[in-house]
PDB file of N, CA, C and O in Angstrom:
ATOM      1  N   MET A   1      10.081   5.261 -20.084  1.00  0.00           N
ATOM      2  CA  MET A   1       9.151   4.364 -20.736  1.00  0.00           C
ATOM      3  C   MET A   1       7.934   4.120 -19.861  1.00  0.00           C
ATOM      4  O   MET A   1       6.813   4.164 -20.331  1.00  0.00           O
ATOM      5  N   ASN A   2       8.162   3.859 -18.587  1.00  0.00           N
ATOM      6  CA  ASN A   2       7.063   3.595 -17.673  1.00  0.00           C
ATOM      7  C   ASN A   2       6.190   4.831 -17.488  1.00  0.00           C
ATOM      8  O   ASN A   2       4.983   4.708 -17.285  1.00  0.00           O
ATOM      9  N   ASN A   3       6.788   6.032 -17.541  1.00  0.00           N
ATOM     10  CA  ASN A   3       6.011   7.252 -17.387  1.00  0.00           C
ATOM     11  C   ASN A   3       5.007   7.418 -18.526  1.00  0.00           C
ATOM     12  O   ASN A   3       3.892   7.905 -18.308  1.00  0.00           O
ATOM     13  N   MET A   4       5.379   7.019 -19.728  1.00  0.00           N
ATOM     14  CA  MET A   4       4.460   7.126 -20.858  1.00  0.00           C
ATOM     15  C   MET A   4       3.246   6.216 -20.669  1.00  0.00           C
ATOM     16  O   MET A   4       2.129   6.575 -21.027  1.00  0.00           O
ATOM     17  N   ILE A   5       3.463   5.039 -20.090  1.00  0.00           N
ATOM     18  CA  ILE A   5       2.348   4.124 -19.841  1.00  0.00           C
ATOM     19  C   ILE A   5       1.370   4.758 -18.868  1.00  0.00           C
ATOM     20  O   ILE A   5       0.151   4.705 -19.053  1.00  0.00           O
ATOM     21  N   TRP A   6       1.891   5.384 -17.801  1.00  0.00           N
ATOM     22  CA  TRP A   6       1.013   6.028 -16.829  1.00  0.00           C
ATOM     23  C   TRP A   6       0.277   7.208 -17.445  1.00  0.00           C
ATOM     24  O   TRP A   6      -0.897   7.454 -17.140  1.00  0.00           O
ATOM     25  N   LEU A   7       0.947   7.968 -18.308  1.00  0.00           N
ATOM     26  CA  LEU A   7       0.284   9.088 -18.971  1.00  0.00           C
ATOM     27  C   LEU A   7      -0.836   8.601 -19.886  1.00  0.00           C
ATOM     28  O   LEU A   7      -1.923   9.199 -19.922  1.00  0.00           O
ATOM     29  N   LEU A   8      -0.598   7.518 -20.589  1.00  0.00           N
ATOM     30  CA  LEU A   8      -1.647   6.960 -21.441  1.00  0.00           C
ATOM     31  C   LEU A   8      -2.817   6.429 -20.610  1.00  0.00           C
ATOM     32  O   LEU A   8      -3.979   6.583 -20.985  1.00  0.00           O
ATOM     33  N   ARG A   9      -2.516   5.818 -19.489  1.00  0.00           N
ATOM     34  CA  ARG A   9      -3.578   5.318 -18.608  1.00  0.00           C
ATOM     35  C   ARG A   9      -4.410   6.475 -18.047  1.00  0.00           C
ATOM     36  O   ARG A   9      -5.634   6.396 -17.990  1.00  0.00           O
ATOM     37  N   MET A  10      -3.743   7.558 -17.639  1.00  0.00           N
ATOM     38  CA  MET A  10      -4.480   8.720 -17.134  1.00  0.00           C
ATOM     39  C   MET A  10      -5.350   9.332 -18.220  1.00  0.00           C
ATOM     40  O   MET A  10      -6.484   9.749 -17.958  1.00  0.00           O
ATOM     41  N   ALA A  11      -4.835   9.394 -19.443  1.00  0.00           N
ATOM     42  CA  ALA A  11      -5.630   9.937 -20.546  1.00  0.00           C
ATOM     43  C   ALA A  11      -6.862   9.073 -20.799  1.00  0.00           C
ATOM     44  O   ALA A  11      -7.952   9.595 -21.062  1.00  0.00           O
ATOM     45  N   ARG A  12      -6.703   7.762 -20.689  1.00  0.00           N
ATOM     46  CA  ARG A  12      -7.853   6.878 -20.876  1.00  0.00           C
ATOM     47  C   ARG A  12      -8.878   7.067 -19.764  1.00  0.00           C
ATOM     48  O   ARG A  12     -10.084   7.050 -20.006  1.00  0.00           O
ATOM     49  N   TRP A  13      -8.413   7.259 -18.526  1.00  0.00           N
ATOM     50  CA  TRP A  13      -9.334   7.468 -17.410  1.00  0.00           C
ATOM     51  C   TRP A  13     -10.078   8.792 -17.555  1.00  0.00           C
ATOM     52  O   TRP A  13     -11.216   8.911 -17.127  1.00  0.00           O
ATOM     53  N   VAL A  14      -9.434   9.812 -18.143  1.00  0.00           N
ATOM     54  CA  VAL A  14     -10.106  11.100 -18.346  1.00  0.00           C
ATOM     55  C   VAL A  14     -11.222  10.939 -19.370  1.00  0.00           C
ATOM     56  O   VAL A  14     -12.305  11.496 -19.213  1.00  0.00           O
ATOM     57  N   ARG A  15     -10.960  10.146 -20.398  1.00  0.00           N
ATOM     58  CA  ARG A  15     -11.976   9.938 -21.436  1.00  0.00           C
ATOM     59  C   ARG A  15     -13.103   9.026 -20.957  1.00  0.00           C
ATOM     60  O   ARG A  15     -14.265   9.243 -21.292  1.00  0.00           O
ATOM     61  N   ASN A  16     -12.770   8.001 -20.189  1.00  0.00           N
ATOM     62  CA  ASN A  16     -13.756   7.055 -19.660  1.00  0.00           C
ATOM     63  C   ASN A  16     -13.542   6.918 -18.152  1.00  0.00           C
ATOM     64  O   ASN A  16     -12.865   5.994 -17.701  1.00  0.00           O
ATOM     65  N   PRO A  17     -14.117   7.812 -17.358  1.00  0.00           N
ATOM     66  CA  PRO A  17     -13.894   7.733 -15.905  1.00  0.00           C
ATOM     67  C   PRO A  17     -14.538   6.475 -15.322  1.00  0.00           C
ATOM     68  O   PRO A  17     -15.520   5.964 -15.859  1.00  0.00           O
ATOM     69  N   PRO A  18     -13.967   5.963 -14.236  1.00  0.00           N
ATOM     70  CA  PRO A  18     -14.536   4.766 -13.610  1.00  0.00           C
ATOM     71  C   PRO A  18     -15.888   5.101 -12.976  1.00  0.00           C
ATOM     72  O   PRO A  18     -16.195   6.261 -12.693  1.00  0.00           O
ATOM     73  N   PRO A  19     -16.720   4.085 -12.725  1.00  0.00           N
ATOM     74  CA  PRO A  19     -18.012   4.330 -12.087  1.00  0.00           C
ATOM     75  C   PRO A  19     -17.836   4.889 -10.671  1.00  0.00           C
ATOM     76  O   PRO A  19     -16.819   4.674 -10.014  1.00  0.00           O
ATOM     77  N   ALA A  20     -18.862   5.581 -10.213  1.00  0.00           N
ATOM     78  CA  ALA A  20     -18.796   6.219  -8.890  1.00  0.00           C
ATOM     79  C   ALA A  20     -18.610   5.190  -7.778  1.00  0.00           C
ATOM     80  O   ALA A  20     -17.930   5.456  -6.781  1.00  0.00           O
ATOM     81  N   GLY A  21     -19.182   4.013  -7.935  1.00  0.00           N
ATOM     82  CA  GLY A  21     -19.034   2.972  -6.915  1.00  0.00           C
ATOM     83  C   GLY A  21     -17.591   2.545  -6.737  1.00  0.00           C
ATOM     84  O   GLY A  21     -17.122   2.329  -5.617  1.00  0.00           O
ATOM     85  N   ARG A  22     -16.857   2.439  -7.835  1.00  0.00           N
ATOM     86  CA  ARG A  22     -15.451   2.048  -7.753  1.00  0.00           C
ATOM     87  C   ARG A  22     -14.630   3.157  -7.109  1.00  0.00           C
ATOM     88  O   ARG A  22     -13.709   2.890  -6.338  1.00  0.00           O
ATOM     89  N   VAL A  23     -14.947   4.401  -7.420  1.00  0.00           N
ATOM     90  CA  VAL A  23     -14.232   5.527  -6.813  1.00  0.00           C
ATOM     91  C   VAL A  23     -14.445   5.520  -5.301  1.00  0.00           C
ATOM     92  O   VAL A  23     -13.493   5.701  -4.522  1.00  0.00           O
ATOM     93  N   TRP A  24     -15.686   5.292  -4.868  1.00  0.00           N
ATOM     94  CA  TRP A  24     -15.974   5.225  -3.432  1.00  0.00           C
ATOM     95  C   TRP A  24     -15.239   4.051  -2.778  1.00  0.00           C
ATOM     96  O   TRP A  24     -14.717   4.171  -1.672  1.00  0.00           O
ATOM     97  N   LEU A  25     -15.218   2.913  -3.454  1.00  0.00           N
ATOM     98  CA  LEU A  25     -14.531   1.750  -2.906  1.00  0.00           C
ATOM     99  C   LEU A  25     -13.049   2.032  -2.702  1.00  0.00           C
ATOM    100  O   LEU A  25     -12.490   1.741  -1.631  1.00  0.00           O
ATOM    101  N   VAL A  26     -12.404   2.616  -3.684  1.00  0.00           N
ATOM    102  CA  VAL A  26     -10.983   2.937  -3.567  1.00  0.00           C
ATOM    103  C   VAL A  26     -10.750   3.973  -2.466  1.00  0.00           C
ATOM    104  O   VAL A  26      -9.807   3.863  -1.673  1.00  0.00           O
ATOM    105  N   ALA A  27     -11.619   4.969  -2.382  1.00  0.00           N
ATOM    106  CA  ALA A  27     -11.474   5.995  -1.341  1.00  0.00           C
ATOM    107  C   ALA A  27     -11.623   5.386   0.055  1.00  0.00           C
ATOM    108  O   ALA A  27     -10.857   5.731   0.979  1.00  0.00           O
ATOM    109  N   ILE A  28     -12.556   4.452   0.218  1.00  0.00           N
ATOM    110  CA  ILE A  28     -12.756   3.813   1.520  1.00  0.00           C
ATOM    111  C   ILE A  28     -11.565   2.942   1.885  1.00  0.00           C
ATOM    112  O   ILE A  28     -11.100   2.941   3.036  1.00  0.00           O
ATOM    113  N   VAL A  29     -11.019   2.209   0.922  1.00  0.00           N
ATOM    114  CA  VAL A  29      -9.856   1.362   1.188  1.00  0.00           C
ATOM    115  C   VAL A  29      -8.647   2.212   1.564  1.00  0.00           C
ATOM    116  O   VAL A  29      -7.926   1.892   2.518  1.00  0.00           O
ATOM    117  N   VAL A  30      -8.427   3.317   0.862  1.00  0.00           N
ATOM    118  CA  VAL A  30      -7.305   4.207   1.185  1.00  0.00           C
ATOM    119  C   VAL A  30      -7.477   4.805   2.581  1.00  0.00           C
ATOM    120  O   VAL A  30      -6.525   4.859   3.370  1.00  0.00           O
ATOM    121  N   ALA A  31      -8.690   5.225   2.915  1.00  0.00           N
ATOM    122  CA  ALA A  31      -8.950   5.785   4.249  1.00  0.00           C
ATOM    123  C   ALA A  31      -8.728   4.735   5.336  1.00  0.00           C
ATOM    124  O   ALA A  31      -8.153   5.040   6.393  1.00  0.00           O
ATOM    125  N   LEU A  32      -9.143   3.492   5.090  1.00  0.00           N
ATOM    126  CA  LEU A  32      -8.943   2.418   6.067  1.00  0.00           C
ATOM    127  C   LEU A  32      -7.461   2.139   6.286  1.00  0.00           C
ATOM    128  O   LEU A  32      -7.011   1.969   7.427  1.00  0.00           O
ATOM    129  N   VAL A  33      -6.685   2.141   5.226  1.00  0.00           N
ATOM    130  CA  VAL A  33      -5.238   1.914   5.345  1.00  0.00           C
ATOM    131  C   VAL A  33      -4.585   3.046   6.138  1.00  0.00           C
ATOM    132  O   VAL A  33      -3.733   2.812   6.998  1.00  0.00           O
ATOM    133  N   VAL A  34      -5.005   4.284   5.879  1.00  0.00           N
ATOM    134  CA  VAL A  34      -4.442   5.427   6.613  1.00  0.00           C
ATOM    135  C   VAL A  34      -4.797   5.336   8.095  1.00  0.00           C
ATOM    136  O   VAL A  34      -3.949   5.561   8.965  1.00  0.00           O
ATOM    137  N   VAL A  35      -6.034   4.971   8.403  1.00  0.00           N
ATOM    138  CA  VAL A  35      -6.462   4.859   9.807  1.00  0.00           C
ATOM    139  C   VAL A  35      -5.689   3.747  10.517  1.00  0.00           C
ATOM    140  O   VAL A  35      -5.184   3.935  11.631  1.00  0.00           O
ATOM    141  N   LEU A  36      -5.570   2.581   9.872  1.00  0.00           N
ATOM    142  CA  LEU A  36      -4.831   1.479  10.500  1.00  0.00           C
ATOM    143  C   LEU A  36      -3.353   1.819  10.675  1.00  0.00           C
ATOM    144  O   LEU A  36      -2.750   1.484  11.695  1.00  0.00           O
ATOM    145  N   GLY A  37      -2.765   2.485   9.689  1.00  0.00           N
ATOM    146  CA  GLY A  37      -1.370   2.903   9.819  1.00  0.00           C
ATOM    147  C   GLY A  37      -1.171   3.898  10.942  1.00  0.00           C
ATOM    148  O   GLY A  37      -0.183   3.832  11.675  1.00  0.00           O
ATOM    149  N   THR A  38      -2.108   4.812  11.095  1.00  0.00           N
ATOM    150  CA  THR A  38      -2.022   5.797  12.176  1.00  0.00           C
ATOM    151  C   THR A  38      -2.154   5.129  13.535  1.00  0.00           C
ATOM    152  O   THR A  38      -1.421   5.458  14.477  1.00  0.00           O
ATOM    153  N   ILE A  39      -3.078   4.174  13.648  1.00  0.00           N
ATOM    154  CA  ILE A  39      -3.249   3.460  14.918  1.00  0.00           C
ATOM    155  C   ILE A  39      -1.980   2.693  15.279  1.00  0.00           C
ATOM    156  O   ILE A  39      -1.536   2.701  16.433  1.00  0.00           O
ATOM    157  N   GLU A  40      -1.373   2.050  14.290  1.00  0.00           N
ATOM    158  CA  GLU A  40      -0.143   1.315  14.558  1.00  0.00           C
ATOM    159  C   GLU A  40       1.002   2.266  14.907  1.00  0.00           C
ATOM    160  O   GLU A  40       1.786   2.004  15.815  1.00  0.00           O
ATOM    161  N   TRP A  41       1.090   3.393  14.199  1.00  0.00           N
ATOM    162  CA  TRP A  41       2.147   4.370  14.463  1.00  0.00           C
ATOM    163  C   TRP A  41       2.033   4.944  15.874  1.00  0.00           C
ATOM    164  O   TRP A  41       3.038   5.189  16.538  1.00  0.00           O
ATOM    165  N   MET A  42       0.798   5.133  16.355  1.00  0.00           N
ATOM    166  CA  MET A  42       0.591   5.679  17.693  1.00  0.00           C
ATOM    167  C   MET A  42       0.827   4.638  18.786  1.00  0.00           C
ATOM    168  O   MET A  42       0.877   4.986  19.956  1.00  0.00           O
ATOM    169  N   GLY A  43       0.968   3.389  18.411  1.00  0.00           N
ATOM    170  CA  GLY A  43       1.241   2.339  19.392  1.00  0.00           C
ATOM    171  C   GLY A  43       0.002   1.844  20.098  1.00  0.00           C
ATOM    172  O   GLY A  43       0.089   1.317  21.213  1.00  0.00           O
ATOM    173  N   LEU A  44      -1.159   1.972  19.501  1.00  0.00           N
ATOM    174  CA  LEU A  44      -2.401   1.563  20.137  1.00  0.00           C
ATOM    175  C   LEU A  44      -2.829   0.150  19.759  1.00  0.00           C
ATOM    176  O   LEU A  44      -3.902  -0.291  20.131  1.00  0.00           O
ATOM    177  N   VAL A  45      -1.967  -0.569  19.067  1.00  0.00           N
ATOM    178  CA  VAL A  45      -2.281  -1.946  18.683  1.00  0.00           C
ATOM    179  C   VAL A  45      -2.026  -2.851  19.886  1.00  0.00           C
ATOM    180  O   VAL A  45      -0.975  -2.781  20.510  1.00  0.00           O
ATOM    181  N   PRO A  46      -2.989  -3.719  20.239  1.00  0.00           N
ATOM    182  CA  PRO A  46      -2.768  -4.607  21.391  1.00  0.00           C
ATOM    183  C   PRO A  46      -1.669  -5.629  21.102  1.00  0.00           C
ATOM    184  O   PRO A  46      -1.345  -5.934  19.958  1.00  0.00           O
ATOM    185  N   ASP A  47      -1.108  -6.175  22.186  1.00  0.00           N
ATOM    186  CA  ASP A  47      -0.007  -7.126  22.048  1.00  0.00           C
ATOM    187  C   ASP A  47      -0.406  -8.376  21.278  1.00  0.00           C
ATOM    188  O   ASP A  47       0.395  -8.946  20.551  1.00  0.00           O
ATOM    189  N   TRP A  48      -1.654  -8.811  21.424  1.00  0.00           N
ATOM    190  CA  TRP A  48      -2.070 -10.043  20.749  1.00  0.00           C
ATOM    191  C   TRP A  48      -2.155  -9.860  19.230  1.00  0.00           C
ATOM    192  O   TRP A  48      -2.169 -10.846  18.498  1.00  0.00           O
ATOM    193  N   ALA A  49      -2.178  -8.619  18.762  1.00  0.00           N
ATOM    194  CA  ALA A  49      -2.307  -8.374  17.331  1.00  0.00           C
ATOM    195  C   ALA A  49      -0.974  -8.057  16.665  1.00  0.00           C
ATOM    196  O   ALA A  49      -0.943  -7.775  15.480  1.00  0.00           O
ATOM    197  N   THR A  50       0.112  -8.119  17.416  1.00  0.00           N
ATOM    198  CA  THR A  50       1.419  -7.823  16.841  1.00  0.00           C
ATOM    199  C   THR A  50       2.187  -9.117  16.628  1.00  0.00           C
ATOM    200  O   THR A  50       1.954 -10.120  17.305  1.00  0.00           O
ATOM    201  N   GLN A  51       3.114  -9.092  15.705  1.00  0.00           N
ATOM    202  CA  GLN A  51       3.914 -10.262  15.387  1.00  0.00           C
ATOM    203  C   GLN A  51       5.314 -10.065  15.942  1.00  0.00           C
ATOM    204  O   GLN A  51       5.921  -9.012  15.779  1.00  0.00           O
ATOM    205  N   ASP A  52       5.830 -11.100  16.605  1.00  0.00           N
ATOM    206  CA  ASP A  52       7.201 -11.045  17.089  1.00  0.00           C
ATOM    207  C   ASP A  52       8.133 -11.280  15.916  1.00  0.00           C
ATOM    208  O   ASP A  52       7.945 -12.216  15.144  1.00  0.00           O
ATOM    209  N   ARG A  53       9.129 -10.431  15.800  1.00  0.00           N
ATOM    210  CA  ARG A  53      10.091 -10.598  14.715  1.00  0.00           C
ATOM    211  C   ARG A  53      11.103 -11.669  15.104  1.00  0.00           C
ATOM    212  O   ARG A  53      11.646 -11.638  16.202  1.00  0.00           O
ATOM    213  N   PRO A  54      11.372 -12.595  14.192  1.00  0.00           N
ATOM    214  CA  PRO A  54      12.397 -13.598  14.507  1.00  0.00           C
ATOM    215  C   PRO A  54      13.781 -12.941  14.516  1.00  0.00           C
ATOM    216  O   PRO A  54      14.002 -11.937  13.840  1.00  0.00           O
ATOM    217  N   PRO A  55      14.709 -13.502  15.268  1.00  0.00           N
ATOM    218  CA  PRO A  55      16.053 -12.908  15.296  1.00  0.00           C
ATOM    219  C   PRO A  55      16.714 -13.035  13.926  1.00  0.00           C
ATOM    220  O   PRO A  55      16.513 -14.018  13.213  1.00  0.00           O
ATOM    221  N   ARG A  56      17.495 -12.034  13.586  1.00  0.00           N
ATOM    222  CA  ARG A  56      18.198 -12.057  12.303  1.00  0.00           C
ATOM    223  C   ARG A  56      19.383 -13.007  12.395  1.00  0.00           C
ATOM    224  O   ARG A  56      20.113 -13.023  13.377  1.00  0.00           O
ATOM    225  N   LEU A  57      19.555 -13.772  11.348  1.00  0.00           N
ATOM    226  CA  LEU A  57      20.682 -14.694  11.316  1.00  0.00           C
ATOM    227  C   LEU A  57      21.943 -13.929  10.913  1.00  0.00           C
ATOM    228  O   LEU A  57      21.887 -13.041  10.070  1.00  0.00           O
ATOM    229  N   PRO A  58      23.087 -14.315  11.491  1.00  0.00           N
ATOM    230  CA  PRO A  58      24.316 -13.629  11.095  1.00  0.00           C
ATOM    231  C   PRO A  58      24.683 -13.996   9.656  1.00  0.00           C
ATOM    232  O   PRO A  58      24.383 -15.093   9.182  1.00  0.00           O
ATOM    233  N   ARG A  59      25.298 -13.054   8.985  1.00  0.00           N
ATOM    234  CA  ARG A  59      25.710 -13.310   7.598  1.00  0.00           C
ATOM    235  C   ARG A  59      26.888 -14.276   7.568  1.00  0.00           C
ATOM    236  O   ARG A  59      27.795 -14.213   8.392  1.00  0.00           O
ATOM    237  N   VAL A  60      26.841 -15.154   6.600  1.00  0.00           N
ATOM    238  CA  VAL A  60      27.916 -16.129   6.439  1.00  0.00           C
ATOM    239  C   VAL A  60      28.874 -15.583   5.390  1.00  0.00           C
ATOM    240  O   VAL A  60      28.474 -15.210   4.291  1.00  0.00           O
ATOM    241  N   GLN A  61      30.154 -15.523   5.757  1.00  0.00           N
ATOM    242  CA  GLN A  61      31.172 -15.038   4.847  1.00  0.00           C
ATOM    243  C   GLN A  61      31.593 -16.164   3.918  1.00  0.00           C
ATOM    244  O   GLN A  61      31.937 -17.249   4.359  1.00  0.00           O
ATOM    245  N   MET A  62      31.553 -15.894   2.632  1.00  0.00           N
ATOM    246  CA  MET A  62      32.004 -16.883   1.659  1.00  0.00           C
ATOM    247  C   MET A  62      33.529 -16.785   1.532  1.00  0.00           C
ATOM    248  O   MET A  62      34.074 -15.692   1.422  1.00  0.00           O
ATOM    249  N   PRO A  63      34.202 -17.950   1.508  1.00  0.00           N
ATOM    250  CA  PRO A  63      35.676 -17.889   1.402  1.00  0.00           C
ATOM    251  C   PRO A  63      36.139 -17.501   0.013  1.00  0.00           C
ATOM    252  O   PRO A  63      35.539 -17.556  -0.951  1.00  0.00           O
TER     253      PRO A  63
END
């Protein structure tokens, strides 16, 4: 069911493509996310920009 919705949306975009400005905006946002993800994956993020993970609480067994 969900696949049909996406197919209909793609067909609508083919008939009425978005403006060039919106395409550029989406492309820039995707590129920024990829760059930030790569920087984090390489470990180049400074310590002040990282979040300490809180300790996980032990699971409580229900009787």
